[in-house]
Amino acid sequence: STPSNSSAASDVYKRQIYINEDDTLHEAYLLQISKMINHLVVVDDATRVKGVITTKDLMVAMEPTYSLSILSKRISKADSLEELKKMYEQMVRTMVSLLNYGVGFYEMAELFSEVNDMFTRKVIRMMEKKLEAEGMGKLPRYVWIIAGSGGRREQVLRTDQDNAIIYEDSTDSEGKFFLEKLAVAVTDSLAEIGIPKCKAGYMASNEKWRKSLEEWKKYFNTWISNPEKENLVNLVLFLDLRAIYGDEALAEALKVHVFKKIDMNTVRAVAEVSTAVSPPIGFLGRLKYDREKGIDIKMQGLFPIINGVKALLLESKSTAVSTVERIDFLINRKILPEKEGEELKETYQFLSLLRLKHQLNQLVTRLEPDNRIKSGELNELEEAILKECLKVVITFQKYITQKYALTRTRV
């Protein structure tokens, strides 16, 4: 339809950054980089919108090393961990370049999660063949799963391993022994190529996280019936489980069981996690930096959003994967108002990018990446945006507290 106010519409078009459908990829590439934007509108000669092209689309088209299809072929042909390590280091450098080019967090996380999945699957296949060649026996039916940020497809840079194994209930002692050797070999190999081990031990190499389907169901039954302390930590982590290799039917069977067991007590417990830590905003609205530790952008900013959204999602029985997809689902279902939902997405992206840039600077200066932003690290504009984002988090926590009638004191 034609806008009633053609002058106003013209002014809007003048403010947009778009490219003609007949322009070259190179022109689109240069425009997107120079304007530091993530999406570019494609129009025809009459300025009618024909589509949208993203930074990732252009990177894949312009830079062969960014292409997942090409990378997948290279990974499949690799025959040593040393070769995989070099390829993984190259991909990390590529991710740094993408970040410097201004690629958004959603695209970065999606791309990096896919890359980590490809390397993990390759390592598992290599170790399976190695153990079979050593006469380890017959490999039982199993599935390799990842949890936490990996399960949500939100892995970035130095995200560590959070993995586990589910095997069929009829697996015998020989099969369990094979899986033990496989789990140790895989987690060690992933660490060798550049994916750090989980310091808390949430890995398939830990016998606790290498269990039969029935045992996993019992785990969740316990966590759900008594969602306190360690049980709650485990529940929140593994609610985001995702199968990446093996018999996915085992993981799906576990998910079906879990969704049947989840009740409002479970939802409230997860909701309380999202309100357990207060964002560092003082009485006068100023940022509060801990003198030694700074601001923990993960615990004080991202976790309240991740777990608050997770609680709302559990109540709705949705299987949406990423935090952004979950927020979109909640907006579409009118559970979150559109304005507040969009603000929450923007806040999540900004805090995630801030964390990424902080860790990138640490990697460049050969420091161990963490989540703590120190006073003086941000410029005036970044501090102002961070302050507004943390206010959005506080507002969201108040919404969660009121919705679920929470009384737990925050720290």
mmCIF file of C-alpha atoms in Angstrom:
data_model
loop_
_atom_site.group_PDB
_atom_site.id
_atom_site.type_symbol
_atom_site.label_atom_id
_atom_site.label_comp_id
_atom_site.label_asym_id
_atom_site.label_seq_id
_atom_site.Cartn_x
_atom_site.Cartn_y
_atom_site.Cartn_z
ATOM 1 C CA SER A 1 0.000 0.000 0.000
ATOM 2 C CA THR A 2 1.129 3.572 -0.656
ATOM 3 C CA PRO A 3 1.881 5.659 2.456
ATOM 4 C CA SER A 4 -0.547 8.524 2.975
ATOM 5 C CA ASN A 5 2.282 10.925 3.697
ATOM 6 C CA SER A 6 4.755 10.459 0.818
ATOM 7 C CA SER A 7 7.085 13.161 2.125
ATOM 8 C CA ALA A 8 7.420 11.463 5.497
ATOM 9 C CA ALA A 9 7.987 8.130 3.822
ATOM 10 C CA SER A 10 10.700 9.666 1.661
ATOM 11 C CA ASP A 11 12.437 11.043 4.738
ATOM 12 C CA VAL A 12 12.389 7.595 6.317
ATOM 13 C CA TYR A 13 13.980 6.063 3.200
ATOM 14 C CA LYS A 14 16.699 8.711 3.218
ATOM 15 C CA ARG A 15 17.633 7.690 6.735
ATOM 16 C CA GLN A 16 17.905 4.008 5.826
ATOM 17 C CA ILE A 17 21.104 2.325 4.694
ATOM 18 C CA TYR A 18 20.283 0.086 1.764
ATOM 19 C CA ILE A 19 21.792 -1.251 -1.420
ATOM 20 C CA ASN A 20 20.394 -1.885 -4.882
ATOM 21 C CA GLU A 21 19.794 -5.485 -5.917
ATOM 22 C CA ASP A 22 22.025 -4.954 -8.982
ATOM 23 C CA ASP A 23 25.041 -3.826 -6.938
ATOM 24 C CA THR A 24 27.950 -6.218 -6.458
ATOM 25 C CA LEU A 25 28.673 -8.276 -3.353
ATOM 26 C CA HIS A 26 31.885 -6.319 -2.935
ATOM 27 C CA GLU A 27 29.967 -3.032 -2.807
ATOM 28 C CA ALA A 28 27.610 -4.481 -0.202
ATOM 29 C CA TYR A 29 30.581 -5.801 1.762
ATOM 30 C CA LEU A 30 32.329 -2.406 1.858
ATOM 31 C CA LEU A 31 29.129 -0.545 2.743
ATOM 32 C CA GLN A 32 28.276 -2.873 5.604
ATOM 33 C CA ILE A 33 31.789 -2.686 7.063
ATOM 34 C CA SER A 34 32.063 1.101 6.702
ATOM 35 C CA LYS A 35 28.694 1.663 8.402
ATOM 36 C CA MET A 36 29.345 -0.994 11.098
ATOM 37 C CA ILE A 37 25.879 -2.515 10.668
ATOM 38 C CA ASN A 38 24.761 -6.141 10.844
ATOM 39 C CA HIS A 39 21.909 -6.101 8.321
ATOM 40 C CA LEU A 40 21.646 -4.402 4.952
ATOM 41 C CA VAL A 41 18.306 -3.892 3.172
ATOM 42 C CA VAL A 42 18.281 -4.819 -0.532
ATOM 43 C CA VAL A 43 15.946 -2.763 -2.747
ATOM 44 C CA ASP A 44 15.065 -2.517 -6.451
ATOM 45 C CA ASP A 45 15.192 0.594 -8.645
ATOM 46 C CA ALA A 46 11.884 1.786 -7.155
ATOM 47 C CA THR A 47 13.313 1.372 -3.616
ATOM 48 C CA ARG A 48 10.957 -1.522 -2.944
ATOM 49 C CA VAL A 49 12.409 -3.885 -0.366
ATOM 50 C CA LYS A 50 13.535 -7.156 -1.964
ATOM 51 C CA GLY A 51 15.299 -8.745 0.981
ATOM 52 C CA VAL A 52 17.941 -8.441 3.702
ATOM 53 C CA ILE A 53 21.596 -9.502 3.649
ATOM 54 C CA THR A 54 23.545 -10.004 6.870
ATOM 55 C CA THR A 55 27.192 -9.458 7.677
ATOM 56 C CA LYS A 56 27.649 -13.196 8.019
ATOM 57 C CA ASP A 57 26.151 -13.722 4.540
ATOM 58 C CA LEU A 58 28.700 -11.327 3.089
ATOM 59 C CA MET A 59 31.609 -12.741 5.044
ATOM 60 C CA VAL A 60 30.835 -16.234 3.797
ATOM 61 C CA ALA A 61 30.576 -14.946 0.232
ATOM 62 C CA MET A 62 33.682 -12.744 0.334
ATOM 63 C CA GLU A 63 35.981 -14.785 2.579
ATOM 64 C CA PRO A 64 36.238 -18.527 1.820
ATOM 65 C CA THR A 65 37.723 -19.273 5.250
ATOM 66 C CA TYR A 66 34.453 -18.105 6.844
ATOM 67 C CA SER A 67 32.338 -20.591 4.883
ATOM 68 C CA LEU A 68 30.998 -23.349 7.089
ATOM 69 C CA SER A 69 30.640 -25.666 4.099
ATOM 70 C CA ILE A 70 34.314 -25.244 3.219
ATOM 71 C CA LEU A 71 35.368 -25.575 6.853
ATOM 72 C CA SER A 72 33.264 -28.721 7.199
ATOM 73 C CA LYS A 73 35.057 -30.332 4.269
ATOM 74 C CA ARG A 74 38.459 -29.400 5.689
ATOM 75 C CA ILE A 75 37.522 -30.820 9.087
ATOM 76 C CA SER A 76 36.270 -34.066 7.544
ATOM 77 C CA LYS A 77 39.611 -34.550 5.757
ATOM 78 C CA ALA A 78 41.750 -33.855 8.843
ATOM 79 C CA ASP A 79 43.496 -36.943 10.198
ATOM 80 C CA SER A 80 45.285 -35.625 13.292
ATOM 81 C CA LEU A 81 44.595 -33.532 16.371
ATOM 82 C CA GLU A 82 47.488 -31.255 15.453
ATOM 83 C CA GLU A 83 45.794 -30.425 12.168
ATOM 84 C CA LEU A 84 42.476 -29.818 13.925
ATOM 85 C CA LYS A 85 44.210 -27.594 16.473
ATOM 86 C CA LYS A 86 45.647 -25.368 13.734
ATOM 87 C CA MET A 87 42.248 -25.147 12.063
ATOM 88 C CA TYR A 88 40.557 -24.311 15.365
ATOM 89 C CA GLU A 89 43.092 -21.551 16.084
ATOM 90 C CA GLN A 90 42.432 -20.155 12.619
ATOM 91 C CA MET A 91 38.700 -20.157 13.283
ATOM 92 C CA VAL A 92 39.189 -18.317 16.586
ATOM 93 C CA ARG A 93 41.165 -15.655 14.707
ATOM 94 C CA THR A 94 38.343 -15.510 12.181
ATOM 95 C CA MET A 95 35.838 -14.960 14.962
ATOM 96 C CA VAL A 96 37.968 -12.117 16.287
ATOM 97 C CA SER A 97 37.943 -10.555 12.809
ATOM 98 C CA LEU A 98 34.171 -10.910 12.597
ATOM 99 C CA LEU A 99 33.816 -9.209 15.967
ATOM 100 C CA ASN A 100 36.067 -6.368 14.837
ATOM 101 C CA TYR A 101 33.958 -5.999 11.693
ATOM 102 C CA GLY A 102 30.914 -5.410 13.877
ATOM 103 C CA VAL A 103 29.063 -8.710 13.526
ATOM 104 C CA GLY A 104 26.253 -8.987 16.103
ATOM 105 C CA PHE A 105 26.279 -11.379 19.019
ATOM 106 C CA TYR A 106 23.421 -13.534 17.707
ATOM 107 C CA GLU A 107 25.303 -14.296 14.494
ATOM 108 C CA MET A 108 28.627 -14.738 16.289
ATOM 109 C CA ALA A 109 27.141 -17.209 18.757
ATOM 110 C CA GLU A 110 25.311 -19.168 16.056
ATOM 111 C CA LEU A 111 28.434 -19.400 13.914
ATOM 112 C CA PHE A 112 30.786 -20.303 16.754
ATOM 113 C CA SER A 113 28.387 -22.908 18.153
ATOM 114 C CA GLU A 114 28.174 -24.544 14.733
ATOM 115 C CA VAL A 115 31.971 -24.525 14.470
ATOM 116 C CA ASN A 116 32.362 -26.082 17.936
ATOM 117 C CA ASP A 117 29.778 -28.730 17.043
ATOM 118 C CA MET A 118 31.683 -29.638 13.874
ATOM 119 C CA PHE A 119 35.005 -29.979 15.690
ATOM 120 C CA THR A 120 33.394 -31.988 18.496
ATOM 121 C CA ARG A 121 31.735 -34.407 16.086
ATOM 122 C CA LYS A 122 35.002 -34.868 14.205
ATOM 123 C CA VAL A 123 36.929 -35.594 17.408
ATOM 124 C CA ILE A 124 34.304 -38.113 18.551
ATOM 125 C CA ARG A 125 34.470 -39.933 15.202
ATOM 126 C CA MET A 126 38.277 -39.988 15.338
ATOM 127 C CA MET A 127 38.320 -41.392 18.860
ATOM 128 C CA GLU A 128 35.650 -43.976 18.042
ATOM 129 C CA LYS A 129 37.733 -45.306 15.150
ATOM 130 C CA LYS A 130 40.902 -45.246 17.236
ATOM 131 C CA LEU A 131 39.366 -47.271 20.066
ATOM 132 C CA GLU A 132 37.703 -49.713 17.686
ATOM 133 C CA ALA A 133 41.068 -50.246 15.966
ATOM 134 C CA GLU A 134 42.563 -51.006 19.384
ATOM 135 C CA GLY A 135 40.032 -53.827 19.830
ATOM 136 C CA MET A 136 37.917 -52.065 22.437
ATOM 137 C CA GLY A 137 34.844 -53.981 21.284
ATOM 138 C CA LYS A 138 31.435 -52.970 19.991
ATOM 139 C CA LEU A 139 30.299 -49.389 20.515
ATOM 140 C CA PRO A 140 26.924 -49.298 22.327
ATOM 141 C CA ARG A 141 23.988 -47.100 21.415
ATOM 142 C CA TYR A 142 24.573 -43.669 22.925
ATOM 143 C CA VAL A 143 24.267 -39.923 22.342
ATOM 144 C CA TRP A 144 26.773 -37.163 23.120
ATOM 145 C CA ILE A 145 25.039 -34.082 24.520
ATOM 146 C CA ILE A 146 26.143 -30.591 25.471
ATOM 147 C CA ALA A 147 24.517 -28.330 28.049
ATOM 148 C CA GLY A 148 24.619 -24.726 29.255
ATOM 149 C CA SER A 149 25.573 -22.106 26.670
ATOM 150 C CA GLY A 150 26.483 -24.833 24.183
ATOM 151 C CA GLY A 151 23.034 -26.339 24.544
ATOM 152 C CA ARG A 152 21.516 -22.902 23.878
ATOM 153 C CA ARG A 153 23.837 -22.399 20.869
ATOM 154 C CA GLU A 154 25.377 -19.366 22.607
ATOM 155 C CA GLN A 155 29.023 -20.424 22.745
ATOM 156 C CA VAL A 156 31.671 -17.785 22.086
ATOM 157 C CA LEU A 157 35.469 -17.680 22.041
ATOM 158 C CA ARG A 158 36.812 -19.561 25.095
ATOM 159 C CA THR A 159 33.578 -21.235 26.239
ATOM 160 C CA ASP A 160 34.566 -24.395 28.101
ATOM 161 C CA GLN A 161 33.207 -27.920 27.749
ATOM 162 C CA ASP A 162 29.836 -28.823 29.280
ATOM 163 C CA ASN A 163 29.104 -32.279 27.901
ATOM 164 C CA ALA A 164 27.675 -35.653 28.900
ATOM 165 C CA ILE A 165 26.675 -39.061 27.540
ATOM 166 C CA ILE A 166 23.330 -40.838 27.614
ATOM 167 C CA TYR A 167 23.449 -44.531 26.705
ATOM 168 C CA GLU A 168 20.713 -47.127 26.313
ATOM 169 C CA ASP A 169 19.588 -48.970 29.424
ATOM 170 C CA SER A 170 20.672 -52.393 28.137
ATOM 171 C CA THR A 171 24.341 -51.388 27.786
ATOM 172 C CA ASP A 172 26.584 -54.055 29.316
ATOM 173 C CA SER A 173 29.830 -53.621 31.271
ATOM 174 C CA GLU A 174 31.968 -53.847 28.118
ATOM 175 C CA GLY A 175 29.919 -51.130 26.455
ATOM 176 C CA LYS A 176 30.212 -48.890 29.524
ATOM 177 C CA PHE A 177 33.977 -49.435 29.548
ATOM 178 C CA PHE A 178 34.150 -48.465 25.855
ATOM 179 C CA LEU A 179 32.195 -45.250 26.585
ATOM 180 C CA GLU A 180 34.463 -44.450 29.535
ATOM 181 C CA LYS A 181 37.552 -44.679 27.329
ATOM 182 C CA LEU A 182 35.795 -42.707 24.595
ATOM 183 C CA ALA A 183 34.686 -39.923 26.942
ATOM 184 C CA VAL A 184 38.173 -39.456 28.396
ATOM 185 C CA ALA A 185 39.775 -39.496 24.933
ATOM 186 C CA VAL A 186 37.275 -36.982 23.524
ATOM 187 C CA THR A 187 37.399 -34.472 26.400
ATOM 188 C CA ASP A 188 41.209 -34.635 26.453
ATOM 189 C CA SER A 189 41.361 -34.169 22.678
ATOM 190 C CA LEU A 190 38.926 -31.242 22.703
ATOM 191 C CA ALA A 191 41.096 -29.541 25.323
ATOM 192 C CA GLU A 192 44.151 -30.206 23.156
ATOM 193 C CA ILE A 193 42.678 -28.474 20.106
ATOM 194 C CA GLY A 194 41.562 -25.458 22.132
ATOM 195 C CA ILE A 195 38.189 -26.102 23.828
ATOM 196 C CA PRO A 196 38.943 -25.872 27.573
ATOM 197 C CA LYS A 197 37.785 -28.456 30.082
ATOM 198 C CA CYS A 198 35.034 -27.533 32.513
ATOM 199 C CA LYS A 199 36.609 -26.631 35.849
ATOM 200 C CA ALA A 200 33.482 -27.828 37.652
ATOM 201 C CA GLY A 201 33.768 -31.250 36.025
ATOM 202 C CA TYR A 202 30.607 -31.190 33.905
ATOM 203 C CA MET A 203 32.064 -33.509 31.274
ATOM 204 C CA ALA A 204 31.374 -36.990 29.938
ATOM 205 C CA SER A 205 34.760 -38.095 31.265
ATOM 206 C CA ASN A 206 33.271 -37.725 34.762
ATOM 207 C CA GLU A 207 31.338 -40.936 35.503
ATOM 208 C CA LYS A 208 28.600 -38.865 37.111
ATOM 209 C CA TRP A 209 27.706 -37.409 33.706
ATOM 210 C CA ARG A 210 27.906 -40.657 31.763
ATOM 211 C CA LYS A 211 24.736 -42.576 32.580
ATOM 212 C CA SER A 212 21.942 -44.677 31.087
ATOM 213 C CA LEU A 213 18.666 -43.088 29.980
ATOM 214 C CA GLU A 214 16.884 -44.472 33.054
ATOM 215 C CA GLU A 215 19.570 -43.083 35.367
ATOM 216 C CA TRP A 216 19.300 -39.658 33.699
ATOM 217 C CA LYS A 217 15.542 -39.742 34.251
ATOM 218 C CA LYS A 218 16.163 -40.470 37.951
ATOM 219 C CA TYR A 219 18.618 -37.545 38.074
ATOM 220 C CA PHE A 220 15.986 -35.161 36.767
ATOM 221 C CA ASN A 221 13.303 -36.631 39.041
ATOM 222 C CA THR A 222 15.509 -35.814 42.037
ATOM 223 C CA TRP A 223 16.442 -32.345 40.777
ATOM 224 C CA ILE A 224 12.823 -31.474 40.014
ATOM 225 C CA SER A 225 11.382 -32.847 43.275
ATOM 226 C CA ASN A 226 14.052 -31.098 45.353
ATOM 227 C CA PRO A 227 15.339 -28.076 43.403
ATOM 228 C CA GLU A 228 17.752 -26.734 46.018
ATOM 229 C CA LYS A 229 21.489 -26.025 46.074
ATOM 230 C CA GLU A 230 23.465 -28.462 43.890
ATOM 231 C CA ASN A 231 20.285 -30.033 42.508
ATOM 232 C CA LEU A 232 19.155 -26.640 41.240
ATOM 233 C CA VAL A 233 22.549 -25.894 39.686
ATOM 234 C CA ASN A 234 22.433 -29.213 37.823
ATOM 235 C CA LEU A 235 18.827 -28.693 36.762
ATOM 236 C CA VAL A 236 19.428 -25.214 35.353
ATOM 237 C CA LEU A 237 22.472 -26.425 33.415
ATOM 238 C CA PHE A 238 21.011 -29.603 31.927
ATOM 239 C CA LEU A 239 17.614 -28.135 31.081
ATOM 240 C CA ASP A 240 19.508 -26.735 28.085
ATOM 241 C CA LEU A 241 20.812 -30.113 26.913
ATOM 242 C CA ARG A 242 21.221 -30.592 23.153
ATOM 243 C CA ALA A 243 22.278 -33.699 21.229
ATOM 244 C CA ILE A 244 25.128 -33.192 18.780
ATOM 245 C CA TYR A 245 26.305 -36.737 17.990
ATOM 246 C CA GLY A 246 24.910 -40.247 18.155
ATOM 247 C CA ASP A 247 21.370 -41.514 18.682
ATOM 248 C CA GLU A 248 19.325 -38.351 19.221
ATOM 249 C CA ALA A 249 16.267 -40.449 20.142
ATOM 250 C CA LEU A 250 17.828 -41.015 23.578
ATOM 251 C CA ALA A 251 18.083 -37.272 24.208
ATOM 252 C CA GLU A 252 14.554 -36.685 22.918
ATOM 253 C CA ALA A 253 13.194 -39.408 25.183
ATOM 254 C CA LEU A 254 14.838 -37.700 28.156
ATOM 255 C CA LYS A 255 13.423 -34.301 27.155
ATOM 256 C CA VAL A 256 9.907 -35.734 26.874
ATOM 257 C CA HIS A 257 10.267 -37.229 30.358
ATOM 258 C CA VAL A 258 11.561 -33.960 31.822
ATOM 259 C CA PHE A 259 8.771 -31.839 30.340
ATOM 260 C CA LYS A 260 6.182 -34.190 31.793
ATOM 261 C CA LYS A 261 7.759 -33.869 35.253
ATOM 262 C CA ILE A 262 8.214 -30.104 35.321
ATOM 263 C CA ASP A 263 5.707 -28.307 37.534
ATOM 264 C CA MET A 264 5.268 -24.804 38.931
ATOM 265 C CA ASN A 265 7.613 -25.644 41.803
ATOM 266 C CA THR A 266 10.345 -26.235 39.202
ATOM 267 C CA VAL A 267 9.489 -23.020 37.371
ATOM 268 C CA ARG A 268 9.620 -20.964 40.562
ATOM 269 C CA ALA A 269 12.975 -22.498 41.524
ATOM 270 C CA VAL A 270 14.503 -21.511 38.176
ATOM 271 C CA ALA A 271 12.889 -18.074 38.474
ATOM 272 C CA GLU A 272 14.543 -17.599 41.873
ATOM 273 C CA VAL A 273 17.941 -18.246 40.272
ATOM 274 C CA SER A 274 17.326 -15.279 37.973
ATOM 275 C CA THR A 275 16.698 -12.950 40.924
ATOM 276 C CA ALA A 276 19.421 -14.261 43.239
ATOM 277 C CA VAL A 277 22.024 -11.648 42.250
ATOM 278 C CA SER A 278 21.369 -7.927 41.973
ATOM 279 C CA PRO A 279 22.816 -5.916 39.057
ATOM 280 C CA PRO A 280 25.472 -3.459 40.322
ATOM 281 C CA ILE A 281 23.449 -0.245 40.253
ATOM 282 C CA GLY A 282 23.676 2.070 43.287
ATOM 283 C CA PHE A 283 20.927 4.068 44.984
ATOM 284 C CA LEU A 284 21.713 7.120 42.843
ATOM 285 C CA GLY A 285 21.746 5.083 39.647
ATOM 286 C CA ARG A 286 25.518 4.791 39.381
ATOM 287 C CA LEU A 287 27.465 1.675 38.449
ATOM 288 C CA LYS A 288 28.991 -0.088 41.444
ATOM 289 C CA TYR A 289 32.398 -1.587 40.656
ATOM 290 C CA ASP A 290 33.927 -3.999 43.138
ATOM 291 C CA ARG A 291 37.405 -2.595 43.833
ATOM 292 C CA GLU A 292 39.146 -5.866 43.045
ATOM 293 C CA LYS A 293 36.693 -7.864 40.973
ATOM 294 C CA GLY A 294 34.898 -5.151 39.003
ATOM 295 C CA ILE A 295 31.481 -6.021 37.526
ATOM 296 C CA ASP A 296 30.756 -9.662 36.729
ATOM 297 C CA ILE A 297 28.895 -9.146 33.455
ATOM 298 C CA LYS A 298 27.905 -12.811 33.299
ATOM 299 C CA MET A 299 26.504 -13.319 36.814
ATOM 300 C CA GLN A 300 25.165 -9.788 37.360
ATOM 301 C CA GLY A 301 23.835 -9.132 33.860
ATOM 302 C CA LEU A 302 23.440 -12.137 31.582
ATOM 303 C CA PHE A 303 22.377 -14.877 34.009
ATOM 304 C CA PRO A 304 19.306 -12.999 35.303
ATOM 305 C CA ILE A 305 18.056 -12.716 31.714
ATOM 306 C CA ILE A 306 18.963 -16.289 30.702
ATOM 307 C CA ASN A 307 17.312 -17.900 33.716
ATOM 308 C CA GLY A 308 14.325 -15.558 33.953
ATOM 309 C CA VAL A 309 13.527 -16.270 30.317
ATOM 310 C CA LYS A 310 14.100 -19.990 30.938
ATOM 311 C CA ALA A 311 11.560 -19.964 33.771
ATOM 312 C CA LEU A 312 8.925 -18.309 31.580
ATOM 313 C CA LEU A 313 9.690 -20.790 28.818
ATOM 314 C CA LEU A 314 9.345 -23.817 31.117
ATOM 315 C CA GLU A 315 5.921 -22.640 32.208
ATOM 316 C CA SER A 316 4.931 -22.375 28.536
ATOM 317 C CA LYS A 317 6.377 -25.824 27.697
ATOM 318 C CA SER A 318 8.298 -24.417 24.723
ATOM 319 C CA THR A 319 11.370 -26.113 23.257
ATOM 320 C CA ALA A 320 12.950 -22.928 21.823
ATOM 321 C CA VAL A 321 16.748 -23.215 22.057
ATOM 322 C CA SER A 322 18.564 -19.867 22.263
ATOM 323 C CA THR A 323 17.740 -17.038 24.660
ATOM 324 C CA VAL A 324 16.819 -14.782 21.734
ATOM 325 C CA GLU A 325 14.484 -17.414 20.246
ATOM 326 C CA ARG A 326 12.931 -17.839 23.660
ATOM 327 C CA ILE A 327 12.301 -14.101 24.054
ATOM 328 C CA ASP A 328 10.730 -13.993 20.572
ATOM 329 C CA PHE A 329 8.470 -16.908 21.556
ATOM 330 C CA LEU A 330 7.427 -15.113 24.749
ATOM 331 C CA ILE A 331 6.666 -11.925 22.792
ATOM 332 C CA ASN A 332 4.621 -13.812 20.191
ATOM 333 C CA ARG A 333 2.654 -15.575 22.933
ATOM 334 C CA LYS A 334 1.995 -12.205 24.655
ATOM 335 C CA ILE A 335 3.781 -13.439 27.781
ATOM 336 C CA LEU A 336 6.209 -10.532 27.447
ATOM 337 C CA PRO A 337 5.025 -7.172 26.053
ATOM 338 C CA GLU A 338 6.729 -6.440 22.719
ATOM 339 C CA LYS A 339 8.474 -3.257 23.948
ATOM 340 C CA GLU A 340 9.891 -4.912 27.065
ATOM 341 C CA GLY A 341 10.808 -8.045 25.127
ATOM 342 C CA GLU A 342 12.717 -6.112 22.473
ATOM 343 C CA GLU A 343 14.532 -4.131 25.175
ATOM 344 C CA LEU A 344 15.474 -7.402 26.828
ATOM 345 C CA LYS A 345 16.904 -8.752 23.540
ATOM 346 C CA GLU A 346 18.894 -5.571 22.930
ATOM 347 C CA THR A 347 20.209 -5.692 26.498
ATOM 348 C CA TYR A 348 21.220 -9.323 26.132
ATOM 349 C CA GLN A 349 23.079 -8.578 22.908
ATOM 350 C CA PHE A 350 24.905 -5.551 24.322
ATOM 351 C CA LEU A 351 25.979 -7.335 27.509
ATOM 352 C CA SER A 352 27.113 -10.347 25.479
ATOM 353 C CA LEU A 353 29.138 -8.200 23.085
ATOM 354 C CA LEU A 354 30.651 -6.296 26.000
ATOM 355 C CA ARG A 355 31.740 -9.600 27.513
ATOM 356 C CA LEU A 356 33.146 -10.742 24.152
ATOM 357 C CA LYS A 357 35.201 -7.590 23.632
ATOM 358 C CA HIS A 358 36.481 -7.748 27.197
ATOM 359 C CA GLN A 359 37.652 -11.338 26.712
ATOM 360 C CA LEU A 360 39.142 -10.508 23.315
ATOM 361 C CA ASN A 361 41.277 -7.784 24.887
ATOM 362 C CA GLN A 362 42.432 -10.275 27.512
ATOM 363 C CA LEU A 363 43.385 -12.824 24.861
ATOM 364 C CA VAL A 364 45.351 -10.190 22.964
ATOM 365 C CA THR A 365 47.279 -9.303 26.134
ATOM 366 C CA ARG A 366 47.725 -13.030 26.970
ATOM 367 C CA LEU A 367 45.515 -12.935 30.054
ATOM 368 C CA GLU A 368 43.107 -15.697 31.044
ATOM 369 C CA PRO A 369 39.637 -14.580 29.839
ATOM 370 C CA ASP A 370 37.093 -13.835 32.566
ATOM 371 C CA ASN A 371 33.753 -12.046 32.898
ATOM 372 C CA ARG A 372 34.823 -9.161 35.132
ATOM 373 C CA ILE A 373 34.900 -5.662 33.722
ATOM 374 C CA LYS A 374 37.011 -3.285 35.767
ATOM 375 C CA SER A 375 36.517 0.409 36.456
ATOM 376 C CA GLY A 376 38.089 2.522 33.732
ATOM 377 C CA GLU A 377 37.851 -0.229 31.127
ATOM 378 C CA LEU A 378 34.801 1.286 29.413
ATOM 379 C CA ASN A 379 34.452 4.650 27.722
ATOM 380 C CA GLU A 380 31.763 7.126 28.773
ATOM 381 C CA LEU A 381 29.243 5.968 26.146
ATOM 382 C CA GLU A 382 29.718 2.275 26.969
ATOM 383 C CA GLU A 383 29.246 2.979 30.666
ATOM 384 C CA ALA A 384 26.053 4.910 29.946
ATOM 385 C CA ILE A 385 24.640 2.080 27.828
ATOM 386 C CA LEU A 386 25.711 -0.526 30.393
ATOM 387 C CA LYS A 387 23.896 1.418 33.097
ATOM 388 C CA GLU A 388 20.680 1.503 31.056
ATOM 389 C CA CYS A 389 20.991 -2.195 30.235
ATOM 390 C CA LEU A 390 21.373 -3.134 33.881
ATOM 391 C CA LYS A 391 18.267 -1.092 34.657
ATOM 392 C CA VAL A 392 16.416 -3.228 32.105
ATOM 393 C CA VAL A 393 17.697 -6.314 33.937
ATOM 394 C CA ILE A 394 16.449 -4.939 37.274
ATOM 395 C CA THR A 395 13.028 -4.238 35.760
ATOM 396 C CA PHE A 396 12.909 -7.787 34.381
ATOM 397 C CA GLN A 397 13.858 -9.229 37.767
ATOM 398 C CA LYS A 398 11.024 -7.260 39.374
ATOM 399 C CA TYR A 399 8.635 -8.690 36.790
ATOM 400 C CA ILE A 400 9.815 -12.238 37.518
ATOM 401 C CA THR A 401 9.612 -11.637 41.285
ATOM 402 C CA GLN A 402 6.045 -10.366 41.054
ATOM 403 C CA LYS A 403 4.880 -13.007 38.570
ATOM 404 C CA TYR A 404 6.068 -15.906 40.714
ATOM 405 C CA ALA A 405 5.585 -14.242 44.120
ATOM 406 C CA LEU A 406 9.235 -14.738 45.041
ATOM 407 C CA THR A 407 10.518 -13.795 48.474
ATOM 408 C CA ARG A 408 14.172 -14.912 48.358
ATOM 409 C CA THR A 409 16.550 -12.095 49.375
ATOM 410 C CA ARG A 410 19.000 -11.155 46.647
ATOM 411 C CA VAL A 411 22.732 -10.720 47.330
#
